[in-house]
CSV table of N, CA and C in Angstrom, one decimal:
chain,number,residue,atom,x,y,z
A,259,UNK,N,14.3,-9.7,7.2
A,259,UNK,CA,13.1,-9.2,8.0
A,259,UNK,C,12.7,-7.9,7.4
A,260,UNK,N,13.6,-7.1,6.9
A,260,UNK,CA,13.2,-5.8,6.3
A,260,UNK,C,13.3,-4.7,7.3
A,261,UNK,N,13.3,-3.4,6.8
A,261,UNK,CA,13.4,-2.3,7.6
A,261,UNK,C,12.2,-2.1,8.5
A,262,UNK,N,11.0,-2.3,8.0
A,262,UNK,CA,9.8,-2.1,8.7
A,262,UNK,C,9.8,-3.1,9.9
A,263,UNK,N,10.1,-4.4,9.6
A,263,UNK,CA,10.1,-5.4,10.7
A,263,UNK,C,11.1,-5.0,11.8
A,264,UNK,N,12.3,-4.6,11.4
A,264,UNK,CA,13.3,-4.2,12.3
A,264,UNK,C,12.9,-3.0,13.2
A,265,UNK,N,12.3,-2.1,12.5
A,265,UNK,CA,11.8,-0.9,13.2
A,265,UNK,C,10.7,-1.3,14.3
A,266,UNK,N,9.8,-2.2,13.9
A,266,UNK,CA,8.8,-2.6,14.8
A,266,UNK,C,9.3,-3.4,16.0
A,267,UNK,N,10.3,-4.3,15.7
A,267,UNK,CA,11.0,-5.0,16.8
A,267,UNK,C,11.7,-4.0,17.8
A,268,UNK,N,12.3,-3.0,17.2
A,268,UNK,CA,13.0,-2.0,18.0
A,268,UNK,C,12.0,-1.2,18.8
A,269,UNK,N,10.8,-1.0,18.3
A,269,UNK,CA,9.8,-0.3,19.0
A,269,UNK,C,9.3,-1.0,20.3
A,270,UNK,N,9.5,-2.4,20.2
A,270,UNK,CA,9.0,-3.1,21.4
A,270,UNK,C,10.0,-3.0,22.5
A,271,UNK,N,11.1,-2.4,22.3
A,271,UNK,CA,12.1,-2.2,23.4
A,271,UNK,C,12.1,-0.7,23.9
A,272,UNK,N,11.1,0.0,23.5
A,272,UNK,CA,11.1,1.4,23.9
A,272,UNK,C,10.9,1.6,25.4
A,273,UNK,N,11.3,2.8,25.9
A,273,UNK,CA,11.2,3.1,27.3
A,273,UNK,C,10.2,4.2,27.5
A,274,UNK,N,9.1,3.8,28.0
A,274,UNK,CA,8.0,4.8,28.3
A,274,UNK,C,7.5,4.4,29.7
A,275,UNK,N,6.4,5.0,30.2
A,275,UNK,CA,5.8,4.7,31.5
A,275,UNK,C,5.5,3.2,31.6
A,276,UNK,N,5.5,2.7,32.8
A,276,UNK,CA,5.4,1.2,33.0
A,276,UNK,C,4.1,0.7,32.4
A,277,UNK,N,3.0,1.4,32.6
A,277,UNK,CA,1.7,0.9,32.0
A,277,UNK,C,1.7,0.9,30.5
A,278,UNK,N,2.3,2.0,30.0
A,278,UNK,CA,2.3,2.1,28.5
A,278,UNK,C,3.4,1.2,27.9
A,279,UNK,N,4.5,0.9,28.6
A,279,UNK,CA,5.5,0.1,28.1
A,279,UNK,C,5.1,-1.3,27.7
A,280,UNK,N,4.3,-1.9,28.6
A,280,UNK,CA,3.8,-3.2,28.3
A,280,UNK,C,2.9,-3.2,27.1
A,281,UNK,N,2.0,-2.3,27.0
A,281,UNK,CA,1.1,-2.2,25.9
A,281,UNK,C,1.8,-1.8,24.6
A,282,UNK,N,2.8,-1.0,24.7
A,282,UNK,CA,3.6,-0.6,23.5
A,282,UNK,C,4.4,-1.8,23.0
A,283,UNK,N,4.9,-2.6,23.9
A,283,UNK,CA,5.7,-3.7,23.6
A,283,UNK,C,4.8,-4.8,22.9
A,284,UNK,N,3.6,-5.0,23.4
A,284,UNK,CA,2.7,-5.9,22.8
A,284,UNK,C,2.2,-5.4,21.5
A,285,UNK,N,1.9,-4.1,21.4
A,285,UNK,CA,1.5,-3.6,20.1
A,285,UNK,C,2.6,-3.7,19.0
A,286,UNK,N,3.9,-3.5,19.4
A,286,UNK,CA,5.0,-3.6,18.5
A,286,UNK,C,5.1,-5.0,18.0
A,287,UNK,N,4.9,-6.0,18.9
A,287,UNK,CA,4.9,-7.4,18.4
A,287,UNK,C,3.8,-7.7,17.5
A,288,UNK,N,2.6,-7.2,17.8
A,288,UNK,CA,1.4,-7.5,16.9
A,288,UNK,C,1.6,-6.8,15.6
A,289,UNK,N,2.2,-5.6,15.6
A,289,UNK,CA,2.5,-4.9,14.3
A,289,UNK,C,3.5,-5.7,13.5
A,290,UNK,N,4.5,-6.2,14.1
A,290,UNK,CA,5.5,-7.1,13.4
A,290,UNK,C,4.7,-8.3,12.8
A,291,UNK,N,3.8,-8.9,13.5
A,291,UNK,CA,3.0,-10.0,13.0
A,291,UNK,C,2.2,-9.6,11.8
A,292,UNK,N,1.6,-8.4,11.9
A,292,UNK,CA,0.8,-7.8,10.8
A,292,UNK,C,1.6,-7.6,9.6
A,293,UNK,N,2.8,-7.0,9.7
A,293,UNK,CA,3.6,-6.8,8.5
A,293,UNK,C,4.0,-8.1,7.9
A,294,UNK,N,4.3,-9.1,8.7
A,294,UNK,CA,4.6,-10.4,8.2
A,294,UNK,C,3.4,-11.0,7.4
A,295,UNK,N,2.3,-10.9,8.0
A,295,UNK,CA,1.0,-11.4,7.3
A,295,UNK,C,0.8,-10.6,6.0
A,296,UNK,N,1.0,-9.3,6.0
A,296,UNK,CA,0.8,-8.6,4.8
A,296,UNK,C,1.7,-9.0,3.7
A,297,UNK,N,3.0,-9.2,4.1
A,297,UNK,CA,4.0,-9.7,3.1
A,297,UNK,C,3.6,-11.1,2.6
A,298,UNK,N,3.1,-11.9,3.4
A,298,UNK,CA,2.6,-13.3,3.0
A,298,UNK,C,1.4,-13.1,2.0
A,299,UNK,N,0.5,-12.3,2.4
A,299,UNK,CA,-0.7,-12.0,1.5
A,299,UNK,C,-0.2,-11.5,0.1
A,300,UNK,N,0.7,-10.6,0.1
A,300,UNK,CA,1.2,-10.0,-1.2
A,300,UNK,C,1.8,-11.1,-2.0
A,301,UNK,N,2.6,-11.9,-1.4
A,301,UNK,CA,3.3,-13.0,-2.1
A,301,UNK,C,2.3,-14.0,-2.6
A,302,UNK,N,1.4,-14.4,-1.8
A,302,UNK,CA,0.4,-15.4,-2.2
A,302,UNK,C,-0.4,-14.9,-3.3
A,303,UNK,N,-0.8,-13.6,-3.3
A,303,UNK,CA,-1.6,-13.0,-4.4
A,303,UNK,C,-0.8,-13.0,-5.7
A,304,UNK,N,0.5,-12.7,-5.6
A,304,UNK,CA,1.3,-12.7,-6.7
A,304,UNK,C,1.5,-14.1,-7.3
A,305,UNK,N,1.5,-15.1,-6.5
A,305,UNK,CA,1.7,-16.5,-6.9
A,305,UNK,C,0.4,-17.0,-7.6
A,306,UNK,N,-0.7,-16.6,-7.0
A,306,UNK,CA,-2.0,-17.2,-7.4
A,306,UNK,C,-2.7,-16.3,-8.5
A,307,UNK,N,-2.4,-15.0,-8.5
A,307,UNK,CA,-3.0,-14.0,-9.4
A,307,UNK,C,-1.9,-13.2,-10.0
A,308,UNK,N,-1.0,-13.7,-10.9
A,308,UNK,CA,0.2,-13.0,-11.4
A,308,UNK,C,-0.1,-11.9,-12.4
A,309,UNK,N,-1.3,-11.6,-12.7
A,309,UNK,CA,-1.5,-10.6,-13.7
A,309,UNK,C,-0.9,-9.2,-13.4
A,310,UNK,N,-0.8,-8.9,-12.1
A,310,UNK,CA,-0.2,-7.7,-11.6
A,310,UNK,C,1.1,-8.1,-10.9
A,311,UNK,N,2.3,-7.8,-11.4
A,311,UNK,CA,3.5,-8.2,-10.7
A,311,UNK,C,3.6,-7.7,-9.3
A,312,UNK,N,4.4,-8.5,-8.5
A,312,UNK,CA,4.5,-8.1,-7.0
A,312,UNK,C,5.0,-6.6,-6.9
A,313,UNK,N,4.5,-5.9,-6.0
A,313,UNK,CA,4.9,-4.6,-5.7
A,313,UNK,C,4.2,-3.5,-6.5
A,314,UNK,N,3.4,-3.9,-7.5
A,314,UNK,CA,2.8,-2.9,-8.4
A,314,UNK,C,1.3,-2.7,-8.2
A,315,UNK,N,0.7,-3.6,-7.4
A,315,UNK,CA,-0.8,-3.4,-7.2
A,315,UNK,C,-1.1,-2.1,-6.6
A,316,UNK,N,-0.4,-1.7,-5.5
A,316,UNK,CA,-0.7,-0.4,-4.9
A,316,UNK,C,-0.6,0.8,-5.9
A,317,UNK,N,0.4,0.8,-6.7
A,317,UNK,CA,0.6,1.8,-7.7
A,317,UNK,C,-0.6,1.8,-8.7
A,318,UNK,N,-1.0,0.6,-9.1
A,318,UNK,CA,-2.1,0.5,-10.1
A,318,UNK,C,-3.4,1.0,-9.4
A,319,UNK,N,-3.6,0.7,-8.2
A,319,UNK,CA,-4.8,1.2,-7.5
A,319,UNK,C,-4.8,2.7,-7.4
A,320,UNK,N,-3.6,3.3,-7.1
A,320,UNK,CA,-3.5,4.8,-7.0
A,320,UNK,C,-3.8,5.4,-8.3
A,321,UNK,N,-3.3,4.9,-9.4
A,321,UNK,CA,-3.6,5.4,-10.8
A,321,UNK,C,-5.1,5.4,-11.0
A,322,UNK,N,-5.7,4.2,-10.7
A,322,UNK,CA,-7.1,4.1,-10.9
A,322,UNK,C,-7.9,5.1,-10.1
A,323,UNK,N,-7.5,5.4,-8.9
A,323,UNK,CA,-8.2,6.3,-8.0
A,323,UNK,C,-8.0,7.8,-8.4
A,324,UNK,N,-6.9,8.1,-9.1
A,324,UNK,CA,-6.6,9.4,-9.4
A,324,UNK,C,-7.4,9.9,-10.6
A,325,UNK,N,-7.9,9.1,-11.5
A,325,UNK,CA,-8.7,9.4,-12.6
A,325,UNK,C,-7.9,9.3,-13.9
A,326,UNK,N,-8.5,9.7,-15.0
A,326,UNK,CA,-7.9,9.6,-16.3
A,326,UNK,C,-6.9,10.7,-16.6
A,327,UNK,N,-6.9,11.7,-15.8
A,327,UNK,CA,-6.0,12.8,-16.1
A,327,UNK,C,-4.8,12.9,-15.0
A,328,UNK,N,-4.3,11.7,-14.7
A,328,UNK,CA,-3.3,11.5,-13.7
A,328,UNK,C,-1.9,11.7,-14.4
A,329,UNK,N,-1.1,12.6,-13.9
A,329,UNK,CA,0.3,12.7,-14.3
A,329,UNK,C,1.2,11.9,-13.3
A,330,UNK,N,2.4,11.5,-13.7
A,330,UNK,CA,3.3,10.8,-12.9
A,330,UNK,C,3.6,11.7,-11.6
A,331,UNK,N,3.7,13.0,-11.8
A,331,UNK,CA,4.0,13.8,-10.6
A,331,UNK,C,2.9,13.8,-9.6
A,332,UNK,N,1.6,13.7,-10.1
A,332,UNK,CA,0.5,13.6,-9.2
A,332,UNK,C,0.6,12.3,-8.4
A,333,UNK,N,1.0,11.3,-9.1
A,333,UNK,CA,1.1,9.9,-8.5
A,333,UNK,C,2.3,10.0,-7.4
A,334,UNK,N,3.4,10.6,-7.7
A,334,UNK,CA,4.5,10.8,-6.8
A,334,UNK,C,4.0,11.5,-5.5
A,335,UNK,N,3.3,12.6,-5.8
A,335,UNK,CA,2.8,13.4,-4.7
A,335,UNK,C,1.8,12.6,-3.8
A,336,UNK,N,0.9,11.9,-4.4
A,336,UNK,CA,-0.1,11.1,-3.6
A,336,UNK,C,0.5,10.0,-2.9
A,337,UNK,N,1.5,9.3,-3.5
A,337,UNK,CA,2.1,8.1,-2.8
A,337,UNK,C,3.2,8.5,-1.9
A,338,UNK,N,3.7,9.8,-2.1
A,338,UNK,CA,4.9,10.3,-1.4
A,338,UNK,C,6.1,9.4,-1.6
A,339,UNK,N,6.2,9.0,-2.9
A,339,UNK,CA,7.4,8.2,-3.3
A,339,UNK,C,8.2,9.1,-4.2
A,340,UNK,N,9.5,8.8,-4.3
A,340,UNK,CA,10.4,9.5,-5.2
A,340,UNK,C,9.9,9.3,-6.6
A,341,UNK,N,10.1,10.4,-7.4
A,341,UNK,CA,9.7,10.4,-8.8
A,341,UNK,C,10.3,9.2,-9.6
A,342,UNK,N,11.6,8.9,-9.3
A,342,UNK,CA,12.2,7.8,-10.0
A,342,UNK,C,11.6,6.5,-9.7
A,343,UNK,N,11.2,6.3,-8.5
A,343,UNK,CA,10.5,5.0,-8.1
A,343,UNK,C,9.1,4.9,-8.8
A,344,UNK,N,8.4,6.0,-8.9
A,344,UNK,CA,7.1,6.1,-9.6
A,344,UNK,C,7.4,5.8,-11.1
A,345,UNK,N,8.4,6.4,-11.6
A,345,UNK,CA,8.7,6.2,-13.1
A,345,UNK,C,8.9,4.8,-13.4
A,346,UNK,N,9.8,4.1,-12.6
A,346,UNK,CA,10.0,2.7,-12.8
A,346,UNK,C,8.8,1.8,-12.7
A,347,UNK,N,8.0,2.1,-11.7
A,347,UNK,CA,6.7,1.4,-11.5
A,347,UNK,C,5.8,1.6,-12.6
A,348,UNK,N,5.6,2.8,-13.1
A,348,UNK,CA,4.7,3.1,-14.2
A,348,UNK,C,5.3,2.4,-15.5
A,349,UNK,N,6.6,2.4,-15.7
A,349,UNK,CA,7.1,1.7,-16.9
A,349,UNK,C,6.8,0.3,-16.8
A,350,UNK,N,6.9,-0.4,-15.6
A,350,UNK,CA,6.6,-1.8,-15.5
A,350,UNK,C,5.1,-2.0,-15.8
A,351,UNK,N,4.2,-1.2,-15.3
A,351,UNK,CA,2.8,-1.3,-15.5
A,351,UNK,C,2.5,-1.1,-17.0
A,352,UNK,N,3.1,-0.2,-17.7
A,352,UNK,CA,2.9,0.0,-19.1
A,352,UNK,C,3.4,-1.3,-19.8
A,353,UNK,N,4.6,-1.8,-19.5
A,353,UNK,CA,5.1,-3.0,-20.1
A,353,UNK,C,4.2,-4.2,-20.0
A,354,UNK,N,3.5,-4.2,-18.9
A,354,UNK,CA,2.5,-5.4,-18.7
A,354,UNK,C,1.1,-5.0,-19.2
A,355,UNK,N,1.0,-3.9,-19.9
A,355,UNK,CA,-0.3,-3.5,-20.5
A,355,UNK,C,-1.4,-3.3,-19.5
A,356,UNK,N,-1.0,-2.8,-18.3
A,356,UNK,CA,-2.0,-2.5,-17.3
A,356,UNK,C,-2.3,-1.1,-17.2
A,357,UNK,N,-1.4,-0.2,-17.7
A,357,UNK,CA,-1.5,1.2,-17.7
A,357,UNK,C,-1.0,1.7,-19.1
A,358,UNK,N,-1.6,2.8,-19.6
A,358,UNK,CA,-1.2,3.4,-20.8
A,358,UNK,C,-0.9,4.9,-20.6
A,359,UNK,N,0.0,5.4,-21.4
A,359,UNK,CA,0.3,6.8,-21.4
A,359,UNK,C,-0.5,7.5,-22.5
A,360,UNK,N,-1.2,8.6,-22.2
A,360,UNK,CA,-1.9,9.3,-23.2
A,360,UNK,C,-1.3,10.7,-23.3
A,361,UNK,N,-1.2,11.3,-24.4
A,361,UNK,CA,-0.6,12.7,-24.5
A,361,UNK,C,-1.5,13.7,-23.8
A,362,UNK,N,-0.8,14.6,-23.1
A,362,UNK,CA,-1.5,15.7,-22.4
A,362,UNK,C,-1.6,16.8,-23.5
A,363,UNK,N,-2.9,17.2,-23.9
A,363,UNK,CA,-3.0,18.2,-24.9
A,363,UNK,C,-2.5,19.6,-24.5
A,364,UNK,N,-2.4,19.8,-23.2
A,364,UNK,CA,-2.0,21.2,-22.8
A,364,UNK,C,-0.5,21.3,-22.6
A,365,UNK,N,0.2,20.1,-22.5
A,365,UNK,CA,1.6,20.1,-22.3
A,365,UNK,C,2.2,18.9,-23.1
A,366,UNK,N,2.8,19.3,-24.2
A,366,UNK,CA,3.3,18.2,-25.2
A,366,UNK,C,4.4,17.4,-24.6
A,367,UNK,N,5.0,17.8,-23.5
A,367,UNK,CA,6.1,17.0,-22.9
A,367,UNK,C,5.5,16.0,-21.9
A,368,UNK,N,4.3,16.2,-21.5
A,368,UNK,CA,3.7,15.4,-20.4
A,368,UNK,C,2.7,14.3,-21.0
A,369,UNK,N,2.5,13.3,-20.2
A,369,UNK,CA,1.5,12.3,-20.5
A,369,UNK,C,0.6,12.1,-19.3
A,370,UNK,N,-0.7,11.7,-19.6
A,370,UNK,CA,-1.6,11.2,-18.6
A,370,UNK,C,-1.4,9.7,-18.5
A,371,UNK,N,-1.7,9.2,-17.3
A,371,UNK,CA,-1.7,7.8,-17.1
A,371,UNK,C,-3.1,7.3,-16.9
A,372,UNK,N,-3.4,6.2,-17.5
A,372,UNK,CA,-4.8,5.6,-17.4
A,372,UNK,C,-4.7,4.1,-17.4
A,373,UNK,N,-5.5,3.5,-16.6
A,373,UNK,CA,-5.6,2.1,-16.4
A,373,UNK,C,-6.2,1.5,-17.7
A,374,UNK,N,-5.6,0.5,-18.3
A,374,UNK,CA,-6.2,-0.1,-19.5
A,374,UNK,C,-7.3,-1.1,-19.1
A,375,UNK,N,-8.0,-1.6,-20.1
A,375,UNK,CA,-9.0,-2.6,-19.8
A,375,UNK,C,-8.4,-3.9,-19.1
A,376,UNK,N,-7.2,-4.2,-19.6
A,376,UNK,CA,-6.5,-5.4,-18.9
A,376,UNK,C,-6.2,-5.1,-17.5
A,377,UNK,N,-5.8,-3.8,-17.2
A,377,UNK,CA,-5.5,-3.4,-15.9
A,377,UNK,C,-6.7,-3.4,-15.0
A,378,UNK,N,-7.9,-2.9,-15.6
A,378,UNK,CA,-9.1,-3.0,-14.8
A,378,UNK,C,-9.5,-4.4,-14.5
A,379,UNK,N,-9.4,-5.3,-15.4
A,379,UNK,CA,-9.7,-6.7,-15.2
A,379,UNK,C,-8.8,-7.3,-14.1
A,380,UNK,N,-7.5,-7.0,-14.2
A,380,UNK,CA,-6.5,-7.4,-13.2
A,380,UNK,C,-6.8,-6.9,-11.8
A,381,UNK,N,-7.2,-5.6,-11.7
A,381,UNK,CA,-7.6,-5.0,-10.5
A,381,UNK,C,-8.8,-5.7,-9.9
A,382,UNK,N,-9.8,-5.9,-10.7
A,382,UNK,CA,-11.1,-6.6,-10.2
A,382,UNK,C,-10.7,-7.9,-9.7
A,383,UNK,N,-9.9,-8.7,-10.4
A,383,UNK,CA,-9.5,-10.0,-10.0
A,383,UNK,C,-8.7,-9.9,-8.6
A,384,UNK,N,-7.8,-9.0,-8.5
A,384,UNK,CA,-7.1,-8.9,-7.2
A,384,UNK,C,-8.0,-8.5,-6.1
A,385,UNK,N,-8.9,-7.5,-6.3
A,385,UNK,CA,-9.8,-7.1,-5.3
A,385,UNK,C,-10.7,-8.3,-4.9
A,386,UNK,N,-11.1,-9.1,-5.8
A,386,UNK,CA,-11.9,-10.2,-5.5
A,386,UNK,C,-11.1,-11.2,-4.7
A,387,UNK,N,-9.9,-11.4,-5.1
A,387,UNK,CA,-9.0,-12.4,-4.3
A,387,UNK,C,-8.8,-11.9,-2.9
A,388,UNK,N,-8.5,-10.6,-2.7
A,388,UNK,CA,-8.3,-10.1,-1.3
A,388,UNK,C,-9.6,-10.2,-0.6
A,389,UNK,N,-10.7,-9.9,-1.2
A,389,UNK,CA,-12.0,-10.0,-0.6
A,389,UNK,C,-12.3,-11.4,-0.1
A,390,UNK,N,-12.0,-12.3,-0.9
A,390,UNK,CA,-12.3,-13.7,-0.5
A,390,UNK,C,-11.4,-14.1,0.7
A,391,UNK,N,-10.1,-13.7,0.7
A,391,UNK,CA,-9.2,-14.0,1.8
A,391,UNK,C,-9.7,-13.3,3.1
A,392,UNK,N,-10.1,-12.0,3.0
A,392,UNK,CA,-10.5,-11.3,4.2
A,392,UNK,C,-11.8,-11.9,4.7
A,393,UNK,N,-12.7,-12.3,3.8
A,393,UNK,CA,-14.0,-12.9,4.2
A,393,UNK,C,-13.7,-14.2,5.0
A,394,UNK,N,-12.8,-15.0,4.6
A,394,UNK,CA,-12.4,-16.2,5.3
A,394,UNK,C,-11.8,-15.8,6.7
A,395,UNK,N,-10.9,-14.9,6.7
A,395,UNK,CA,-10.2,-14.5,7.9
A,395,UNK,C,-11.1,-13.9,8.9
A,396,UNK,N,-12.1,-13.2,8.5
A,396,UNK,CA,-13.1,-12.5,9.4
A,396,UNK,C,-14.4,-13.2,9.6
A,397,UNK,N,-14.4,-14.5,9.2
A,397,UNK,CA,-15.7,-15.2,9.2
A,397,UNK,C,-16.3,-15.3,10.6
A,398,UNK,N,-15.5,-15.3,11.6
A,398,UNK,CA,-16.0,-15.4,13.0
A,398,UNK,C,-16.1,-14.0,13.7
A,399,UNK,N,-15.9,-13.0,13.0
A,399,UNK,CA,-16.0,-11.6,13.5
A,399,UNK,C,-17.4,-11.1,13.3
A,400,UNK,N,-17.8,-10.2,14.2
A,400,UNK,CA,-19.1,-9.5,14.0
A,400,UNK,C,-18.8,-8.3,13.2
A,401,UNK,N,-19.9,-7.8,12.6
A,401,UNK,CA,-19.7,-6.5,11.8
A,401,UNK,C,-19.2,-5.4,12.7
A,402,UNK,N,-19.6,-5.4,14.0
A,402,UNK,CA,-19.1,-4.3,14.9
A,402,UNK,C,-17.6,-4.5,15.1
A,403,UNK,N,-17.1,-5.7,15.2
A,403,UNK,CA,-15.7,-5.9,15.5
A,403,UNK,C,-14.9,-5.5,14.2
A,404,UNK,N,-15.4,-5.8,13.0
A,404,UNK,CA,-14.7,-5.4,11.8
A,404,UNK,C,-14.7,-3.9,11.7
A,405,UNK,N,-15.8,-3.2,12.0
A,405,UNK,CA,-15.9,-1.8,12.0
A,405,UNK,C,-14.9,-1.1,13.0
A,406,UNK,N,-14.9,-1.7,14.2
A,406,UNK,CA,-14.0,-1.2,15.2
A,406,UNK,C,-12.5,-1.3,14.8
A,407,UNK,N,-12.2,-2.5,14.2
A,407,UNK,CA,-10.8,-2.6,13.8
A,407,UNK,C,-10.5,-1.6,12.7
A,408,UNK,N,-11.3,-1.5,11.7
A,408,UNK,CA,-11.1,-0.5,10.6
A,408,UNK,C,-11.0,0.9,11.2
A,409,UNK,N,-11.8,1.3,12.1
A,409,UNK,CA,-11.7,2.6,12.7
A,409,UNK,C,-10.4,2.8,13.5
A,410,UNK,N,-10.1,1.8,14.2
A,410,UNK,CA,-8.8,1.9,15.1
A,410,UNK,C,-7.6,1.9,14.2
A,411,UNK,N,-7.6,1.2,13.1
A,411,UNK,CA,-6.4,1.2,12.2
A,411,UNK,C,-6.3,2.6,11.5
A,412,UNK,N,-7.5,3.1,11.1
A,412,UNK,CA,-7.5,4.5,10.5
A,412,UNK,C,-6.9,5.5,11.4
A,413,UNK,N,-7.4,5.5,12.7
A,413,UNK,CA,-6.9,6.4,13.7
A,413,UNK,C,-5.5,6.2,13.9
A,414,UNK,N,-5.0,5.0,14.1
A,414,UNK,CA,-3.6,4.6,14.4
A,414,UNK,C,-2.7,5.1,13.3
A,415,UNK,N,-3.0,4.9,12.0
A,415,UNK,CA,-2.1,5.3,11.0
A,415,UNK,C,-2.1,6.8,10.9
A,416,UNK,N,-3.2,7.5,11.1
A,416,UNK,CA,-3.2,8.9,11.1
A,416,UNK,C,-2.3,9.5,12.3
A,417,UNK,N,-2.5,8.9,13.5
A,417,UNK,CA,-1.7,9.3,14.6
A,417,UNK,C,-0.2,9.0,14.5
A,418,UNK,N,0.1,7.9,13.8
A,418,UNK,CA,1.6,7.7,13.5
A,418,UNK,C,2.1,8.8,12.6
A,419,UNK,N,1.4,9.2,11.6
A,419,UNK,CA,1.8,10.3,10.7
A,419,UNK,C,2.0,11.6,11.5
A,420,UNK,N,1.1,11.9,12.4
A,420,UNK,CA,1.2,13.1,13.2
A,420,UNK,C,2.4,13.0,14.2
A,421,UNK,N,2.6,11.8,14.8
A,421,UNK,CA,3.7,11.6,15.7
A,421,UNK,C,5.0,11.7,15.0
A,422,UNK,N,5.1,11.3,13.8
A,422,UNK,CA,6.3,11.4,13.0
A,422,UNK,C,6.5,12.8,12.4
A,423,UNK,N,5.5,13.6,12.5
A,423,UNK,CA,5.6,15.0,12.0
A,423,UNK,C,5.7,15.0,10.5
A,424,UNK,N,5.1,14.0,9.8
A,424,UNK,CA,5.1,13.9,8.4
A,424,UNK,C,4.3,15.1,7.8
A,425,UNK,N,4.9,15.5,6.7
A,425,UNK,CA,4.2,16.6,6.0
A,425,UNK,C,4.2,16.2,4.5
A,426,UNK,N,3.7,17.1,3.7
A,426,UNK,CA,3.6,16.8,2.3
A,426,UNK,C,4.9,16.7,1.6
A,427,UNK,N,6.0,17.2,2.2
A,427,UNK,CA,7.3,17.1,1.5
A,427,UNK,C,8.0,15.8,1.8
A,428,UNK,N,7.5,15.1,2.8
A,428,UNK,CA,8.2,13.8,3.2
A,428,UNK,C,7.8,12.7,2.1
A,429,UNK,N,8.7,11.8,2.0
A,429,UNK,CA,8.4,10.7,1.1
A,429,UNK,C,8.6,9.4,1.8
A,430,UNK,N,8.1,8.3,1.3
A,430,UNK,CA,8.1,7.0,2.0
A,430,UNK,C,9.3,6.2,1.5
A,431,UNK,N,10.2,6.7,0.8
A,431,UNK,CA,11.3,5.9,0.3
A,431,UNK,C,12.1,5.2,1.4
A,432,UNK,N,12.4,5.9,2.5
A,432,UNK,CA,13.2,5.4,3.6
A,432,UNK,C,12.4,4.3,4.3
A,433,UNK,N,11.1,4.3,4.2
A,433,UNK,CA,10.3,3.3,4.9
A,433,UNK,C,10.3,1.9,4.2
A,434,UNK,N,10.8,1.9,3.0
A,434,UNK,CA,10.7,0.6,2.2
A,434,UNK,C,11.5,-0.4,2.8
């Protein structure tokens, strides 16, 4: 089930006020279902679109968003992952020709990370695949419902970070 699923199931047994307890339990169960669905989505994408190995799409997206002057330490800061995890992920992306290292002219020991043309094509393909799946999943939803879900998820994830007291020094290694 994984640490996240176990944590969500544990959250369904929390003790809070009677009104909140029922809602928190139901939310915990729905979150468990969501994590399971996300895991299924990731596996299906990897099976149908194997250009980006499982577990590396998020890292590739982050490198793409950070720009062409992205150092591995910037990536570790942004993802809040341990530098060794980032290093292994980057090495795998380089080995699959999805990312390249370019020398940093100001620091001869450092390199910039950049998405390769093959990486851009794989990203476009993955984004297209996810878009098609979400389009099918949300076919019966109104645009207002989709916007409300998106806003609620954004608020919820931000509030979880605040409730956990996360700061820039925290990393997500333990959450894996």
